[in-house]
PDB file of C-alpha atoms in Angstrom:
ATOM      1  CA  UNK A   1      14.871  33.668  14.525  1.00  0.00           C
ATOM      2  CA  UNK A   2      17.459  32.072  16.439  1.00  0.00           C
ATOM      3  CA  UNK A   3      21.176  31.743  14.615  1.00  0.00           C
ATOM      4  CA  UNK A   4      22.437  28.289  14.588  1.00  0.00           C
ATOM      5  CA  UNK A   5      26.153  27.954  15.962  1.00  0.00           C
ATOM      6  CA  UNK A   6      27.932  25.694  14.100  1.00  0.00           C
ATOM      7  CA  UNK A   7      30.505  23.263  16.041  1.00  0.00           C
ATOM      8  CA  UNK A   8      32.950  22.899  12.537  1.00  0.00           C
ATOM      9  CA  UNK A   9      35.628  24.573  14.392  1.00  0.00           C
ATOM     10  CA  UNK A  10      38.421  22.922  12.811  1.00  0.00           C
ATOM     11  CA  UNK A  11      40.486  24.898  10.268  1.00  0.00           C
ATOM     12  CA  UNK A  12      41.002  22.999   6.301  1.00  0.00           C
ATOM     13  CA  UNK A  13      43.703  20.216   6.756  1.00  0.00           C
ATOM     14  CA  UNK A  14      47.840  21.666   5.805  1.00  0.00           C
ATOM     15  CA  UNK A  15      47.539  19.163   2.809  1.00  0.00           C
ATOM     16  CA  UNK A  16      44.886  21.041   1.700  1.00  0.00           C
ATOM     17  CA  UNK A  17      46.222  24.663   2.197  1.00  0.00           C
ATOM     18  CA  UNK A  18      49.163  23.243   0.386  1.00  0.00           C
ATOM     19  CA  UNK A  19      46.982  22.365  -2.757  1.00  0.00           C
ATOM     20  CA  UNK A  20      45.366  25.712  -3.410  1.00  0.00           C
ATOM     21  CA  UNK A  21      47.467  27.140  -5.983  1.00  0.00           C
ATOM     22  CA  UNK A  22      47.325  24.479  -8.001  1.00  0.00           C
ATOM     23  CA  UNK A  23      43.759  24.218  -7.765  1.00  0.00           C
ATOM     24  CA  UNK A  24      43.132  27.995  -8.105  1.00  0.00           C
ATOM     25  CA  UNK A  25      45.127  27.356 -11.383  1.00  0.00           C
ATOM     26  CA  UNK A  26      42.967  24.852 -12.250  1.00  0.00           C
ATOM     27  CA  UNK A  27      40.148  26.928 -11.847  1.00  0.00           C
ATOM     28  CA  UNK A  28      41.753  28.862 -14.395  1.00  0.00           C
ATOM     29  CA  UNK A  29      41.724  26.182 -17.325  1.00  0.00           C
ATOM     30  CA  UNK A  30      37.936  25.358 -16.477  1.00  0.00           C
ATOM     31  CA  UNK A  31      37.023  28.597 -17.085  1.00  0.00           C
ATOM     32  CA  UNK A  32      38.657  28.517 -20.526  1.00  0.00           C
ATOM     33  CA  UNK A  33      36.522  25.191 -21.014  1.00  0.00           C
ATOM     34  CA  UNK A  34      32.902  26.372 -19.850  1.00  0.00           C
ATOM     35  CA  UNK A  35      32.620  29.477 -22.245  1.00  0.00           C
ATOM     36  CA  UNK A  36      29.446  27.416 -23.809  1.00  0.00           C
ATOM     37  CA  UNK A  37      28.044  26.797 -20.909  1.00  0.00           C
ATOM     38  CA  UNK A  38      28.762  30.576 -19.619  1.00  0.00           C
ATOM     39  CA  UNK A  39      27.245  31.697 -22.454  1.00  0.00           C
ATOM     40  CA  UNK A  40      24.223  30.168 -21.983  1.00  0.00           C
ATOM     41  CA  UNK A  41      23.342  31.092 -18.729  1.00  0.00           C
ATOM     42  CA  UNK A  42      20.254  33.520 -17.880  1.00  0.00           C
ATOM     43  CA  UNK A  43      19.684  36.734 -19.140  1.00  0.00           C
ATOM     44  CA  UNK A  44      19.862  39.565 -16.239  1.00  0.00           C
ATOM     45  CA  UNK A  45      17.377  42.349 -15.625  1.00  0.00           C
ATOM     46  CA  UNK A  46      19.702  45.539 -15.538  1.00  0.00           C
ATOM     47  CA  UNK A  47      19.716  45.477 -11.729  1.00  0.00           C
ATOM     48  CA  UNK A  48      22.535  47.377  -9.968  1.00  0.00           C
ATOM     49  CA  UNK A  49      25.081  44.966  -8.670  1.00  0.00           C
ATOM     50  CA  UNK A  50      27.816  45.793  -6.450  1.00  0.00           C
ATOM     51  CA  UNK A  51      31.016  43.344  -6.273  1.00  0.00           C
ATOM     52  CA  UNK A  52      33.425  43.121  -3.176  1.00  0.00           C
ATOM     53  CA  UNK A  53      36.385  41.795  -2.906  1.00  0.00           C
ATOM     54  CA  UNK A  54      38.387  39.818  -0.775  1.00  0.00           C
ATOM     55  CA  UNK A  55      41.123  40.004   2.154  1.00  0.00           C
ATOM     56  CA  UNK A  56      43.904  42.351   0.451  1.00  0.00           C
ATOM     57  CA  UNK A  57      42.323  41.828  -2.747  1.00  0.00           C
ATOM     58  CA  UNK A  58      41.214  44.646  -4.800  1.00  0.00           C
ATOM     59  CA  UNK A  59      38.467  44.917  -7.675  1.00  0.00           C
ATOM     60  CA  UNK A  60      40.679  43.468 -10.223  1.00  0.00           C
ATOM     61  CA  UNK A  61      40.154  40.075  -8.081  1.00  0.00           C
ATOM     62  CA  UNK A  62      36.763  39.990  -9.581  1.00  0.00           C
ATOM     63  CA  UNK A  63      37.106  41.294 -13.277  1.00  0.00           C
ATOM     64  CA  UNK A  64      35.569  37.896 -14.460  1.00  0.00           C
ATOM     65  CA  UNK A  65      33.086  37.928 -12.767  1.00  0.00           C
ATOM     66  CA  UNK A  66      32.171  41.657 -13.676  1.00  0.00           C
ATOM     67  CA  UNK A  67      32.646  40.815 -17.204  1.00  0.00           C
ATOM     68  CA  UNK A  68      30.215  37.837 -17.019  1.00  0.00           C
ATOM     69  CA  UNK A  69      27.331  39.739 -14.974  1.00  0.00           C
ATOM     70  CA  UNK A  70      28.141  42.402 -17.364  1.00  0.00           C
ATOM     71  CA  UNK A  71      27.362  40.182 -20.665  1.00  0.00           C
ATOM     72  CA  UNK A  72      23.983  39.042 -19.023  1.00  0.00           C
ATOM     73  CA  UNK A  73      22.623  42.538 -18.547  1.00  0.00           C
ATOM     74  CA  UNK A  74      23.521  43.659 -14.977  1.00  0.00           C
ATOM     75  CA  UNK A  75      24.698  47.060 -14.211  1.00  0.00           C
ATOM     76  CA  UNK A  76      27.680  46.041 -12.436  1.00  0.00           C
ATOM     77  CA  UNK A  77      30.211  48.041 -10.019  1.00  0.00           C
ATOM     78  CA  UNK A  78      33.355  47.474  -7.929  1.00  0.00           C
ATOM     79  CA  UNK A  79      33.552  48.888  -4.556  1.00  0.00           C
ATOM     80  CA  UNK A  80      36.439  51.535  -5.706  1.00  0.00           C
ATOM     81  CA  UNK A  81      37.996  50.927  -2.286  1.00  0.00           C
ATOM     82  CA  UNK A  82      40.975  49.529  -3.033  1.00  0.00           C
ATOM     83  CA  UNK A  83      42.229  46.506  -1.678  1.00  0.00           C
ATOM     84  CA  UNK A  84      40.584  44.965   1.185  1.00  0.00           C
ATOM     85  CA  UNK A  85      42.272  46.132   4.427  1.00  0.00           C
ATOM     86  CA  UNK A  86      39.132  44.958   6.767  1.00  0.00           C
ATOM     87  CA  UNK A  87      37.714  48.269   8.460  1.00  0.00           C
ATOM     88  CA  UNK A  88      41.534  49.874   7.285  1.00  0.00           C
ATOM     89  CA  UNK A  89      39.090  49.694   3.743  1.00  0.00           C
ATOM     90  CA  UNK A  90      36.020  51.249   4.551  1.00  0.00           C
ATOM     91  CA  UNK A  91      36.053  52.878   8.099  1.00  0.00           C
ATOM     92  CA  UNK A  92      35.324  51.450  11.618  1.00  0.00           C
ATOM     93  CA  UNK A  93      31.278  51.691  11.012  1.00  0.00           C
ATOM     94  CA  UNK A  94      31.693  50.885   7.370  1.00  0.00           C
ATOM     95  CA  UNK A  95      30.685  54.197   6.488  1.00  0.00           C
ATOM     96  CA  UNK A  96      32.966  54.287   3.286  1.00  0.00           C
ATOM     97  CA  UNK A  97      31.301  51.409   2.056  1.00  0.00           C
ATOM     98  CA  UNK A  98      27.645  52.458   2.746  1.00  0.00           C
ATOM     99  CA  UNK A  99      28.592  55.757   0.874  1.00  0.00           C
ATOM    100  CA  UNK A 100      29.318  53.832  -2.253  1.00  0.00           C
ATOM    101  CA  UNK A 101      26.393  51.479  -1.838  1.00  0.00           C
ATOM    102  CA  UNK A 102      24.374  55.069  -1.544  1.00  0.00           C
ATOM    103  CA  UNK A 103      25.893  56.287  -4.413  1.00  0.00           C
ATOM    104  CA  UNK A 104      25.433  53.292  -6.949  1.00  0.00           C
ATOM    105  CA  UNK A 105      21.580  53.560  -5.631  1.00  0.00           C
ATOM    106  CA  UNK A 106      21.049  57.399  -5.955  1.00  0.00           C
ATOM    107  CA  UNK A 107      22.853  56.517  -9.903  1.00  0.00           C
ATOM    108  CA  UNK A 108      20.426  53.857 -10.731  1.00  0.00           C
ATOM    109  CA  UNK A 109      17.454  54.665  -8.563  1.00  0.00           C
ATOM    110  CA  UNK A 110      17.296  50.644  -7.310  1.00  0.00           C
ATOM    111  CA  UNK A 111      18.556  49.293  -4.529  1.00  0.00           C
ATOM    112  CA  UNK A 112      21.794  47.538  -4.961  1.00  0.00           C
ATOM    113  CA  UNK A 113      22.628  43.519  -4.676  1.00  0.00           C
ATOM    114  CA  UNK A 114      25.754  43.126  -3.367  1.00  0.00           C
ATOM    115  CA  UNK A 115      27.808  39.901  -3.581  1.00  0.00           C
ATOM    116  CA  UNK A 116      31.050  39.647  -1.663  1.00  0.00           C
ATOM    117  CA  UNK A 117      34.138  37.246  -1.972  1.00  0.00           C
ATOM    118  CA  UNK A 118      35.528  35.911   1.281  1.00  0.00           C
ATOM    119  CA  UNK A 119      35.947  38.584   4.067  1.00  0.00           C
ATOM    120  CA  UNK A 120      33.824  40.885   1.070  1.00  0.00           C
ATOM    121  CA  UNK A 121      30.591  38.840   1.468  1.00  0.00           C
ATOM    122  CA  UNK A 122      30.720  39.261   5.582  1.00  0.00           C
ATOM    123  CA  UNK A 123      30.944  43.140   5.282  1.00  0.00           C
ATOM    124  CA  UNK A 124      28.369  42.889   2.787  1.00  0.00           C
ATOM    125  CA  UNK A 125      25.991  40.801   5.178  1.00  0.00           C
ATOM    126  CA  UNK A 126      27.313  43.502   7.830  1.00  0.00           C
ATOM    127  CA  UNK A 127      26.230  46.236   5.829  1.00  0.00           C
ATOM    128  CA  UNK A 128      22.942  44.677   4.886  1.00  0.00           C
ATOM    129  CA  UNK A 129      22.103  44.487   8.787  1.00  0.00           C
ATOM    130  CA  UNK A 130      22.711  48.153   9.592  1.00  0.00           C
ATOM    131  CA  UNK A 131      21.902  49.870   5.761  1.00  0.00           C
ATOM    132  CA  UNK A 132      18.898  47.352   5.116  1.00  0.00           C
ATOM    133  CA  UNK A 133      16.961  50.343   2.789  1.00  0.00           C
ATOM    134  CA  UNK A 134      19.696  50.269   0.466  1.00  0.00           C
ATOM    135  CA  UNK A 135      20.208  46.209  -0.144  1.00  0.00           C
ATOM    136  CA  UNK A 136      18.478  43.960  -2.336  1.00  0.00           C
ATOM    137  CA  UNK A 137      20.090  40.899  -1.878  1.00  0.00           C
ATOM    138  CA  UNK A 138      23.293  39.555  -0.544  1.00  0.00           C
ATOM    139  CA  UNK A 139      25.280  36.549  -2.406  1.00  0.00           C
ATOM    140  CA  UNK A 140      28.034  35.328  -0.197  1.00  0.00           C
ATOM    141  CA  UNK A 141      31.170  33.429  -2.220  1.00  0.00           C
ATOM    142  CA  UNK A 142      33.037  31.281   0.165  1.00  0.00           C
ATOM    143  CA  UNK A 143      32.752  33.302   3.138  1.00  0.00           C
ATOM    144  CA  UNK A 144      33.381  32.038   6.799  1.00  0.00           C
ATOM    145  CA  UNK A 145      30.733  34.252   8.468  1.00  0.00           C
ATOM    146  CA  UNK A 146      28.851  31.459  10.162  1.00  0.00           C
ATOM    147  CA  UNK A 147      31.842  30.708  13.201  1.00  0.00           C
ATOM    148  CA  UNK A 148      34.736  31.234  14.414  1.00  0.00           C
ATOM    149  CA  UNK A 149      37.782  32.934  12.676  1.00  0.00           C
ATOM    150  CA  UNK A 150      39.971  29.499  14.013  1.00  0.00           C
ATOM    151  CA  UNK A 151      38.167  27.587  11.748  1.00  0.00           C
ATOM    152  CA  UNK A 152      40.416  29.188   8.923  1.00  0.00           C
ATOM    153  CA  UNK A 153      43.732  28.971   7.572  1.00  0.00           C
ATOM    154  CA  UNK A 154      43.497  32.624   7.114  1.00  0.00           C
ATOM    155  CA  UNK A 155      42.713  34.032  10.893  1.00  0.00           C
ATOM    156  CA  UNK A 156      46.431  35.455  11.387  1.00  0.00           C
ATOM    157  CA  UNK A 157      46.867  37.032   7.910  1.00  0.00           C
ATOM    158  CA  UNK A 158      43.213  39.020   8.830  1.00  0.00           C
ATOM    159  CA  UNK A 159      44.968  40.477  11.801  1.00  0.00           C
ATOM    160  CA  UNK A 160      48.338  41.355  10.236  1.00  0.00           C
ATOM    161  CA  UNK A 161      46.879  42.685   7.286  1.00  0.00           C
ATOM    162  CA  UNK A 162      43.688  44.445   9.321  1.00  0.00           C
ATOM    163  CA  UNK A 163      45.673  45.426  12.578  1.00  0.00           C
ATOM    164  CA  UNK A 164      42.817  44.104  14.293  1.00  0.00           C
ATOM    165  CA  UNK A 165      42.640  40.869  16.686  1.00  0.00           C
ATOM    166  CA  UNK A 166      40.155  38.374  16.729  1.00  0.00           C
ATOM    167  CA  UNK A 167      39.515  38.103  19.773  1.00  0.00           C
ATOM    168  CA  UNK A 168      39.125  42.267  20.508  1.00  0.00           C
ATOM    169  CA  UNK A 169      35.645  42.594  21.185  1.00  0.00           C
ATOM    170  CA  UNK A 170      34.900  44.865  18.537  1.00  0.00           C
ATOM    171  CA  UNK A 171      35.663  42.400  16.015  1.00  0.00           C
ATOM    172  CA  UNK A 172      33.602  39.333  17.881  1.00  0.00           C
ATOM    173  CA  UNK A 173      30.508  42.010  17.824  1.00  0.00           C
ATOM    174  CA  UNK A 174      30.409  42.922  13.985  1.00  0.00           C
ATOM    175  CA  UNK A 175      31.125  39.019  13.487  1.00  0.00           C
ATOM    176  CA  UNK A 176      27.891  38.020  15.330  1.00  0.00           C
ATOM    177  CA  UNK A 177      26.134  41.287  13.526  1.00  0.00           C
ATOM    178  CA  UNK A 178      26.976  39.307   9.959  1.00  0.00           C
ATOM    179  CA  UNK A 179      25.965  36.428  11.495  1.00  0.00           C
ATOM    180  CA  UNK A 180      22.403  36.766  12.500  1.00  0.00           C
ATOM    181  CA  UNK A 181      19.574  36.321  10.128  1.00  0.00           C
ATOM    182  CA  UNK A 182      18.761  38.675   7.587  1.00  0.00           C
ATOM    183  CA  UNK A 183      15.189  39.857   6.658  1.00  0.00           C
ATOM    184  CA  UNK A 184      16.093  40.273   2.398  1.00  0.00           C
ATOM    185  CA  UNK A 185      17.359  37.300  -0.114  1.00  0.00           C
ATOM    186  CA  UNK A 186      20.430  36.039   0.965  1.00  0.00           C
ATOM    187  CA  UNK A 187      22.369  33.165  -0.976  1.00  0.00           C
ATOM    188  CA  UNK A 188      25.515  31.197   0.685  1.00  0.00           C
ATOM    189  CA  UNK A 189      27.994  29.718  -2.404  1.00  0.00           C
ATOM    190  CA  UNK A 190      30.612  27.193   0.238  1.00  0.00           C
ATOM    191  CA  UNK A 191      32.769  23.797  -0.784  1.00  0.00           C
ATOM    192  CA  UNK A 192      33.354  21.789   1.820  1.00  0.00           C
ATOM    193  CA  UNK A 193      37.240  21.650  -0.513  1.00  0.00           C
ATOM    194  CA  UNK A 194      37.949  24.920   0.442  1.00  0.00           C
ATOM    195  CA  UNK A 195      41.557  24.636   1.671  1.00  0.00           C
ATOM    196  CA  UNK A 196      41.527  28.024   3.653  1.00  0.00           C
ATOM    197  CA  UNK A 197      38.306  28.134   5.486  1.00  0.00           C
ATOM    198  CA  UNK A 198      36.151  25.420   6.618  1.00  0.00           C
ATOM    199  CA  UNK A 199      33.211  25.571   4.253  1.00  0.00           C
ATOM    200  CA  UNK A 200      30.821  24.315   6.691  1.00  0.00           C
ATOM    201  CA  UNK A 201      30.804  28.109   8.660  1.00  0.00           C
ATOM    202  CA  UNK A 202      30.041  29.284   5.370  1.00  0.00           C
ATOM    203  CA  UNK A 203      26.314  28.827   5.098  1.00  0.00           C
ATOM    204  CA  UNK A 204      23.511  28.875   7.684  1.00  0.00           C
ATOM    205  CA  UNK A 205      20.365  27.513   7.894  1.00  0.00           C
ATOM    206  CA  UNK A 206      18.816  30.474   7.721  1.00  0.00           C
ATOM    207  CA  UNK A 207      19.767  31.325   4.160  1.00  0.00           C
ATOM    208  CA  UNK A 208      19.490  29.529   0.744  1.00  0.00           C
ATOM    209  CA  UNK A 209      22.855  27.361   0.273  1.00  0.00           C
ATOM    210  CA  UNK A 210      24.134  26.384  -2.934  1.00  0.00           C
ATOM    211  CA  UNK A 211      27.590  24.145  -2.624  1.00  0.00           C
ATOM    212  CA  UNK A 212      30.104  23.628  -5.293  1.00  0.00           C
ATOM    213  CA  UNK A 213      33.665  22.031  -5.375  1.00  0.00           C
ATOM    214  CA  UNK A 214      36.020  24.685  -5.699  1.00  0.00           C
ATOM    215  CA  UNK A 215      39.466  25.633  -3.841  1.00  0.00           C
ATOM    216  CA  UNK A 216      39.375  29.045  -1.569  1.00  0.00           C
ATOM    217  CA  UNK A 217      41.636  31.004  -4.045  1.00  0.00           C
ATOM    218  CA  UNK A 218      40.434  31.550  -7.355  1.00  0.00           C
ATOM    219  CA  UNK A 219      36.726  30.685  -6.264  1.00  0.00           C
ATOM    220  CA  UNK A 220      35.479  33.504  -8.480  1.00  0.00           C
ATOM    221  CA  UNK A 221      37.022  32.386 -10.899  1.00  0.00           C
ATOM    222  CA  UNK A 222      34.747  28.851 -10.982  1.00  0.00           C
ATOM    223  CA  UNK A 223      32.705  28.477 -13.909  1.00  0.00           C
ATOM    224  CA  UNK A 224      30.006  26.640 -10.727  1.00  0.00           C
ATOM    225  CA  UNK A 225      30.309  29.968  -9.161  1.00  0.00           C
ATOM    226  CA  UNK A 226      29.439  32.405 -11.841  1.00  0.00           C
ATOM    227  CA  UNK A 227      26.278  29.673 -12.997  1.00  0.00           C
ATOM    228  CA  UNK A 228      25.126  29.510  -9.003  1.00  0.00           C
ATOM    229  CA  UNK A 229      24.981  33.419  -8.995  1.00  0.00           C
ATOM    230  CA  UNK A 230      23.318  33.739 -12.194  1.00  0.00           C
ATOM    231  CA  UNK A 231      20.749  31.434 -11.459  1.00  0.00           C
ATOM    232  CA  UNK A 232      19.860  33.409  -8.019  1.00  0.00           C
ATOM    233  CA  UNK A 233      20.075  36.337  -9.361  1.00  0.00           C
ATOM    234  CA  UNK A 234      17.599  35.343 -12.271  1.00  0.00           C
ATOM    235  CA  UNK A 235      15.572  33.615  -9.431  1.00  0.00           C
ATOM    236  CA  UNK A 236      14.647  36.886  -7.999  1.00  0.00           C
ATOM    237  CA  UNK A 237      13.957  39.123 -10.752  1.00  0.00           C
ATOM    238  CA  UNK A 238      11.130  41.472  -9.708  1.00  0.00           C
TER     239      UNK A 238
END
């Protein structure tokens, strides 16, 4: 199956860069106003679930979410990585990753959905490509793995914070690798408001799409975001 190439090269406008704190905050409030509605979304199945974070965020980036997977029933676990240094994280062939991924499935017996923030859901489509025996499912949250890094506001902190350039070939190889198609369940969660990548390169048409209205920071914070991912995940209960 062919992978489309998207021609939204264009990073978010500075304007709205400029507005994502406040709307992270935002974010915030909402999710002290949903608790009803959290509440009441569906039950999980006790699957293994494996959350990744961010660039240079750690596993306390996605403590909501944990706790919210956690209340419906999931077996959920942070990557225990540390923060999220690009292949400074988890080794130049991921291998520190798989070995966790490995690890949760040799606990539970299952193999592991993984659902990655950001740069966290392209290692976890990476990862899903080469490790395919140990994935379930991938759930991407706002992740620009469908073109070019340009096409964020983020492109130069990646390469201070990763000592890696985007334009060294190694990088432009894994990035097609998360790319292409993959042959398991894979859910894309993108706003077109994202202030720091364009949320058009963060779905394909070879995956199921689900788009909300949320800033870049703080998107896992989004009441919309933890309902999409329950209802996929409760979508493909065995």
């Amino acid at each position: 199956m062919a992978v489309t190439v998207r021609d939204e090269t264009h990073a978010p406008s500075p304007l709205a860069w400029m507005l994502e704190p406040a709307r992270a905050a935002w974010n915030v409030a909402e999710l002290m106003l949903a608790q009803e509605q959290l509440k009441a979304a569906p039950r999980g199945d006790g699957r293994p679930v494996l959350l990744l974070p961010g660039l240079f965020n750690s596993d306390r980036s996605n403590f909501v979410m944990r706790g919210f997977l956690e209340k419906l029933g999931y077996r959920v676990f942070g990557w225990e990585l540390g923060r999220n240094f690009g292949v400074r994280a988890v080794g130049p062939e991921a291998e520190r990753l798989i070995a966790r991924i490995e690890a949760i499935r040799d606990e539970t017996g299952e193999k592991v959905t993984l659902i990655g923030v950001s740069l966290g859901g392209i290692m976890a489509r990476l990862v899903a490509h080469r490790r395919g025996d140990l994935v379930r499912e991938v759930i991407t949250v706002s992740s620009p793995y469908a073109g070019p890094p340009t096409a964020t506001n983020v492109w130069k902190a990646f390469e201070l914070i990763t000592g890696e350039k985007i334009g060294d070939d190694q990088v432009k190889a894994r990035s097609a690798e998360a790319a292409a198609p993959l042959p398991i369940p894979t859910t894309a969660i993108w706003s077109r408001s994202d202030g720091l990548v364009n949320g058009m390169i963060c779905r394909d048409d070879n995956c199921r799409a689900i788009e909300i209205t949320s800033s870049h920071m703080g998107v896992q914070l989004k009441p919309e975001t933890l309902l999409a991912i329950a209802d996929v995940l409760a979508g493909t209960k065995a």
